[in-house]
Amino acid sequence: LKRGERATIPLVAQDKDMAGETLATLLELVTSSPALSAELQRETAGLVLFKNRVQVAVKACSFRASRGLHIPVAILDEIGVWQIDGVNPDKAVIDSIRPGMATFPKRRIIKLSTPWAKAGILWDDFEKGWGTDDHRVLLWKAPTWYMNPSIPAEYFVKEYETDPDYARREFGAEFSEPVDAFLSWEAIRAAVDIGVYERKPAKHRQYKAAVDVAFKTDSTVLCIGHREGDTVYVDVWREWRPT
């Protein structure tokens, strides 16, 4: 950090009220520790500042909220269930955070959330990283009865009897299929040729193209494919994300 600069740890949640609840828990942990409380300089609504010029600041899940900051660590609370106009802005938020982390060699992005649908950054991280030997990524997946053993077992039994799908996601830490999914994620994954990104055109094939034009925060996509017998092959797939 240069003279006069501060490092900011953004605490990002669905809204500032939810982030404020997590910040209050953090402040309680700081003030209960003699070592950390001695480093505390001041605290205000939505901000905890330490003597080493590091501050923890509450931010909403907007791609504008954390731009221009010096960010050694980012905490993304309940990233799996963020919603703005029906869309999770998770990728846009992370993309806005990364430039501010460039000068910190030990930078960290911490994502905390209840699992939700098999879509978005949280699912992508889990899908790519679970069970792999990558020292850059730590994945922790645990049900509520492991994380909070003070809750009686009878409570979970009743929840599973009432709504098993809801309980598996909310308490069992299991991802669920998207509500509007036409195909399950397992069916899609079984049809994917790993490592094949585009197939070369052939003169003897008859190709069809389809386009899905979207607006605001959704992507526009183009697909070109052909049929061989009863099998349809996707040869080209293009995506245009909104700026």
Coordinates of C-alpha atoms in Angstrom, one line a residue:
L1 CA 0.0 0.0 0.0
K2 CA 1.2 3.5 -0.8
R3 CA 1.0 6.3 1.7
G4 CA -2.6 7.2 2.4
E5 CA -4.0 4.1 0.9
R6 CA -6.1 1.5 2.7
A7 CA -6.7 -2.2 2.0
T8 CA -10.4 -3.1 1.9
I9 CA -11.9 -6.5 2.6
P10 CA -15.3 -6.2 1.0
L11 CA -18.0 -8.2 2.8
V12 CA -20.5 -8.8 0.0
A13 CA -24.1 -10.1 0.5
Q14 CA -27.5 -9.9 -1.1
D15 CA -27.9 -6.5 0.5
K16 CA -26.2 -4.3 3.1
D17 CA -28.5 -5.4 5.9
M18 CA -27.6 -9.0 5.4
A19 CA -23.9 -8.1 5.2
G20 CA -24.2 -6.0 8.3
E21 CA -25.4 -9.1 10.3
T22 CA -22.2 -11.0 9.3
L23 CA -20.1 -7.9 10.1
A24 CA -21.6 -7.8 13.6
T25 CA -20.5 -11.4 14.1
L26 CA -17.0 -10.5 12.9
L27 CA -16.9 -7.6 15.3
E28 CA -17.9 -9.7 18.2
L29 CA -15.1 -12.1 17.4
V30 CA -12.6 -9.2 17.2
T31 CA -13.6 -7.6 20.4
S32 CA -13.5 -10.9 22.3
S33 CA -9.9 -11.5 21.3
P34 CA -7.3 -9.4 23.2
A35 CA -4.8 -9.6 20.3
L36 CA -7.3 -8.4 17.7
S37 CA -9.1 -5.9 19.8
A38 CA -5.8 -4.1 20.4
E39 CA -5.5 -3.6 16.7
L40 CA -9.0 -2.2 16.3
Q41 CA -8.9 1.5 15.4
R42 CA -12.6 2.3 15.0
E43 CA -15.9 0.9 13.9
T44 CA -18.9 2.6 12.2
A45 CA -22.0 1.4 10.6
G46 CA -20.8 -1.0 7.9
L47 CA -17.1 -0.6 8.5
V48 CA -14.4 -2.0 10.8
L49 CA -11.0 -0.3 10.5
F50 CA -7.8 -1.7 11.9
K51 CA -4.5 0.1 12.8
N52 CA -2.7 -1.5 9.9
R53 CA -4.8 0.3 7.4
V54 CA -7.0 -2.7 6.6
Q55 CA -10.7 -2.3 6.8
V56 CA -13.7 -4.6 6.4
A57 CA -16.5 -2.9 4.6
V58 CA -20.1 -3.9 3.9
K59 CA -21.0 -4.1 0.2
A60 CA -24.1 -5.0 -1.8
C61 CA -23.8 -7.6 -4.6
S62 CA -23.2 -5.1 -7.4
F63 CA -20.4 -5.0 -9.9
R64 CA -20.0 -1.3 -9.1
A65 CA -19.7 -1.7 -5.3
S66 CA -16.0 -2.9 -5.0
R67 CA -14.4 -1.2 -8.0
G68 CA -11.3 1.0 -7.4
L69 CA -10.5 -0.6 -4.0
H70 CA -7.3 -2.4 -2.9
I71 CA -8.5 -5.8 -2.0
P72 CA -6.4 -8.5 -0.4
V73 CA -9.4 -10.7 0.6
A74 CA -13.0 -10.7 -0.5
I75 CA -15.8 -12.4 1.5
L76 CA -18.9 -13.3 -0.6
D77 CA -21.7 -14.3 1.8
E78 CA -24.5 -16.5 0.4
I79 CA -23.2 -16.1 -3.1
G80 CA -25.3 -19.1 -4.3
V81 CA -28.6 -17.2 -3.7
W82 CA -27.9 -13.7 -4.8
Q83 CA -30.6 -12.3 -7.0
I84 CA -31.0 -9.1 -9.0
D85 CA -33.9 -8.9 -11.5
G86 CA -34.1 -12.7 -11.3
V87 CA -30.4 -13.2 -12.2
N88 CA -27.5 -14.1 -9.9
P89 CA -24.8 -11.3 -10.6
D90 CA -22.1 -13.5 -9.0
K91 CA -19.7 -13.5 -12.0
A92 CA -20.0 -9.8 -12.6
V93 CA -19.2 -9.1 -8.9
I94 CA -16.2 -11.3 -8.9
D95 CA -14.9 -9.8 -12.1
S96 CA -15.1 -6.4 -10.5
I97 CA -13.2 -7.5 -7.5
R98 CA -10.3 -9.3 -9.2
P99 CA -8.5 -6.2 -10.6
G100 CA -8.2 -4.8 -7.0
M101 CA -6.5 -7.9 -5.9
A102 CA -3.7 -7.9 -8.5
T103 CA -1.0 -6.4 -6.2
F104 CA -1.5 -8.8 -3.3
P105 CA 0.4 -12.1 -3.8
K106 CA -1.6 -13.9 -1.1
R107 CA -5.0 -12.8 -2.2
R108 CA -8.1 -14.8 -1.3
I109 CA -11.7 -15.0 -2.4
I110 CA -13.9 -16.6 0.2
K111 CA -17.3 -17.8 -0.9
L112 CA -19.8 -18.9 1.8
S113 CA -23.2 -20.1 0.9
T114 CA -26.0 -22.6 1.2
P115 CA -26.0 -24.7 -2.0
W116 CA -28.7 -23.8 -4.5
A117 CA -29.2 -24.8 -8.1
K118 CA -26.6 -26.5 -10.3
A119 CA -25.7 -23.2 -11.9
G120 CA -23.6 -20.2 -11.2
I121 CA -20.1 -19.6 -9.8
L122 CA -20.7 -21.6 -6.6
W123 CA -21.7 -24.7 -8.6
D124 CA -18.9 -24.2 -11.2
D125 CA -16.3 -24.1 -8.4
F126 CA -17.7 -27.2 -6.8
E127 CA -18.0 -29.1 -10.1
K128 CA -14.4 -28.2 -11.1
G129 CA -12.7 -28.5 -7.7
W130 CA -14.4 -31.1 -5.6
G131 CA -12.2 -34.2 -5.3
T132 CA -9.3 -32.6 -7.2
D133 CA -5.8 -32.0 -5.9
D134 CA -5.4 -28.3 -6.4
H135 CA -3.4 -26.4 -3.7
R136 CA -5.0 -23.1 -4.8
V137 CA -8.5 -24.1 -3.9
L138 CA -10.0 -25.3 -0.6
L139 CA -13.6 -26.7 -0.8
W140 CA -15.5 -27.3 2.4
K141 CA -19.0 -29.0 2.1
A142 CA -20.8 -30.0 5.2
P143 CA -24.4 -30.4 6.3
T144 CA -26.0 -28.2 9.0
W145 CA -26.0 -30.9 11.7
Y146 CA -22.2 -31.0 11.3
M147 CA -21.7 -27.3 11.3
N148 CA -24.2 -26.6 14.1
P149 CA -24.6 -29.6 16.4
S150 CA -26.7 -27.5 18.8
I151 CA -29.8 -28.1 16.5
P152 CA -31.6 -31.2 17.7
A153 CA -31.8 -34.2 15.3
E154 CA -35.6 -34.2 15.5
Y155 CA -35.7 -30.9 13.7
F156 CA -34.0 -32.3 10.7
V157 CA -36.1 -35.4 10.7
K158 CA -39.3 -33.3 10.5
E159 CA -37.9 -31.1 7.7
Y160 CA -36.9 -34.1 5.6
E161 CA -40.3 -35.6 6.1
T162 CA -42.0 -32.3 5.1
D163 CA -40.0 -31.5 2.0
P164 CA -37.1 -33.8 1.2
D165 CA -35.8 -31.8 -1.8
Y166 CA -35.8 -28.5 0.2
A167 CA -34.2 -30.2 3.2
R168 CA -31.4 -31.8 1.2
R169 CA -30.4 -28.4 -0.2
E170 CA -31.0 -26.2 2.9
F171 CA -29.6 -28.6 5.5
G172 CA -27.9 -31.4 3.7
A173 CA -25.6 -29.1 1.6
E174 CA -26.7 -30.7 -1.7
F175 CA -27.1 -28.8 -4.9
S176 CA -30.5 -29.1 -6.6
E177 CA -31.6 -29.0 -10.2
P178 CA -32.6 -25.5 -11.5
V179 CA -36.4 -25.1 -11.1
D180 CA -36.9 -24.4 -14.8
A181 CA -34.4 -26.9 -16.1
F182 CA -35.5 -28.8 -19.2
L183 CA -32.7 -31.4 -18.7
S184 CA -30.9 -32.5 -15.6
W185 CA -27.2 -31.6 -15.2
E186 CA -26.2 -35.2 -15.2
A187 CA -28.0 -35.8 -18.6
I188 CA -26.2 -32.7 -20.1
R189 CA -22.8 -33.8 -18.8
A190 CA -23.2 -37.3 -20.1
A191 CA -23.7 -35.8 -23.6
V192 CA -20.6 -33.6 -23.6
D193 CA -17.4 -34.6 -25.3
I194 CA -14.8 -33.2 -22.9
G195 CA -12.2 -31.1 -24.6
V196 CA -14.1 -30.7 -27.8
Y197 CA -14.9 -27.0 -28.3
E198 CA -15.8 -26.9 -32.0
R199 CA -16.1 -29.4 -34.9
K200 CA -14.8 -28.6 -38.4
P201 CA -17.5 -28.2 -41.1
A202 CA -18.0 -31.0 -43.6
K203 CA -19.5 -30.5 -47.1
H204 CA -21.7 -33.6 -47.0
R205 CA -23.5 -32.5 -43.8
Q206 CA -26.6 -30.4 -43.6
Y207 CA -26.4 -27.9 -40.8
K208 CA -29.0 -26.1 -38.8
A209 CA -28.6 -22.9 -36.7
A210 CA -30.5 -21.5 -33.8
V211 CA -30.2 -18.3 -31.8
D212 CA -31.5 -17.2 -28.4
V213 CA -31.4 -13.5 -28.1
A214 CA -31.4 -12.2 -24.5
F215 CA -31.3 -8.8 -22.8
K216 CA -29.9 -7.0 -19.7
T217 CA -27.9 -9.5 -17.6
D218 CA -28.5 -12.7 -19.7
S219 CA -26.4 -14.0 -22.5
T220 CA -27.2 -14.3 -26.2
V221 CA -26.2 -17.6 -27.7
L222 CA -25.8 -19.1 -31.2
C223 CA -25.8 -22.9 -31.8
I224 CA -25.0 -24.7 -35.1
G225 CA -25.4 -28.5 -35.3
H226 CA -26.2 -31.4 -37.6
R227 CA -27.9 -34.8 -37.3
E228 CA -26.5 -38.2 -37.9
G229 CA -29.2 -40.8 -37.6
D230 CA -31.0 -40.3 -34.4
T231 CA -28.2 -38.3 -32.8
V232 CA -27.9 -34.5 -33.0
Y233 CA -24.4 -33.0 -32.7
V234 CA -23.6 -29.5 -31.6
D235 CA -20.7 -28.3 -33.8
V236 CA -20.4 -24.6 -32.8
W237 CA -21.6 -22.8 -29.8
R238 CA -21.1 -19.0 -29.3
E239 CA -22.0 -16.8 -26.4
W240 CA -22.2 -13.0 -26.2
R241 CA -22.4 -11.6 -22.7
P242 CA -23.9 -8.2 -22.1
T243 CA -21.4 -5.4 -21.3

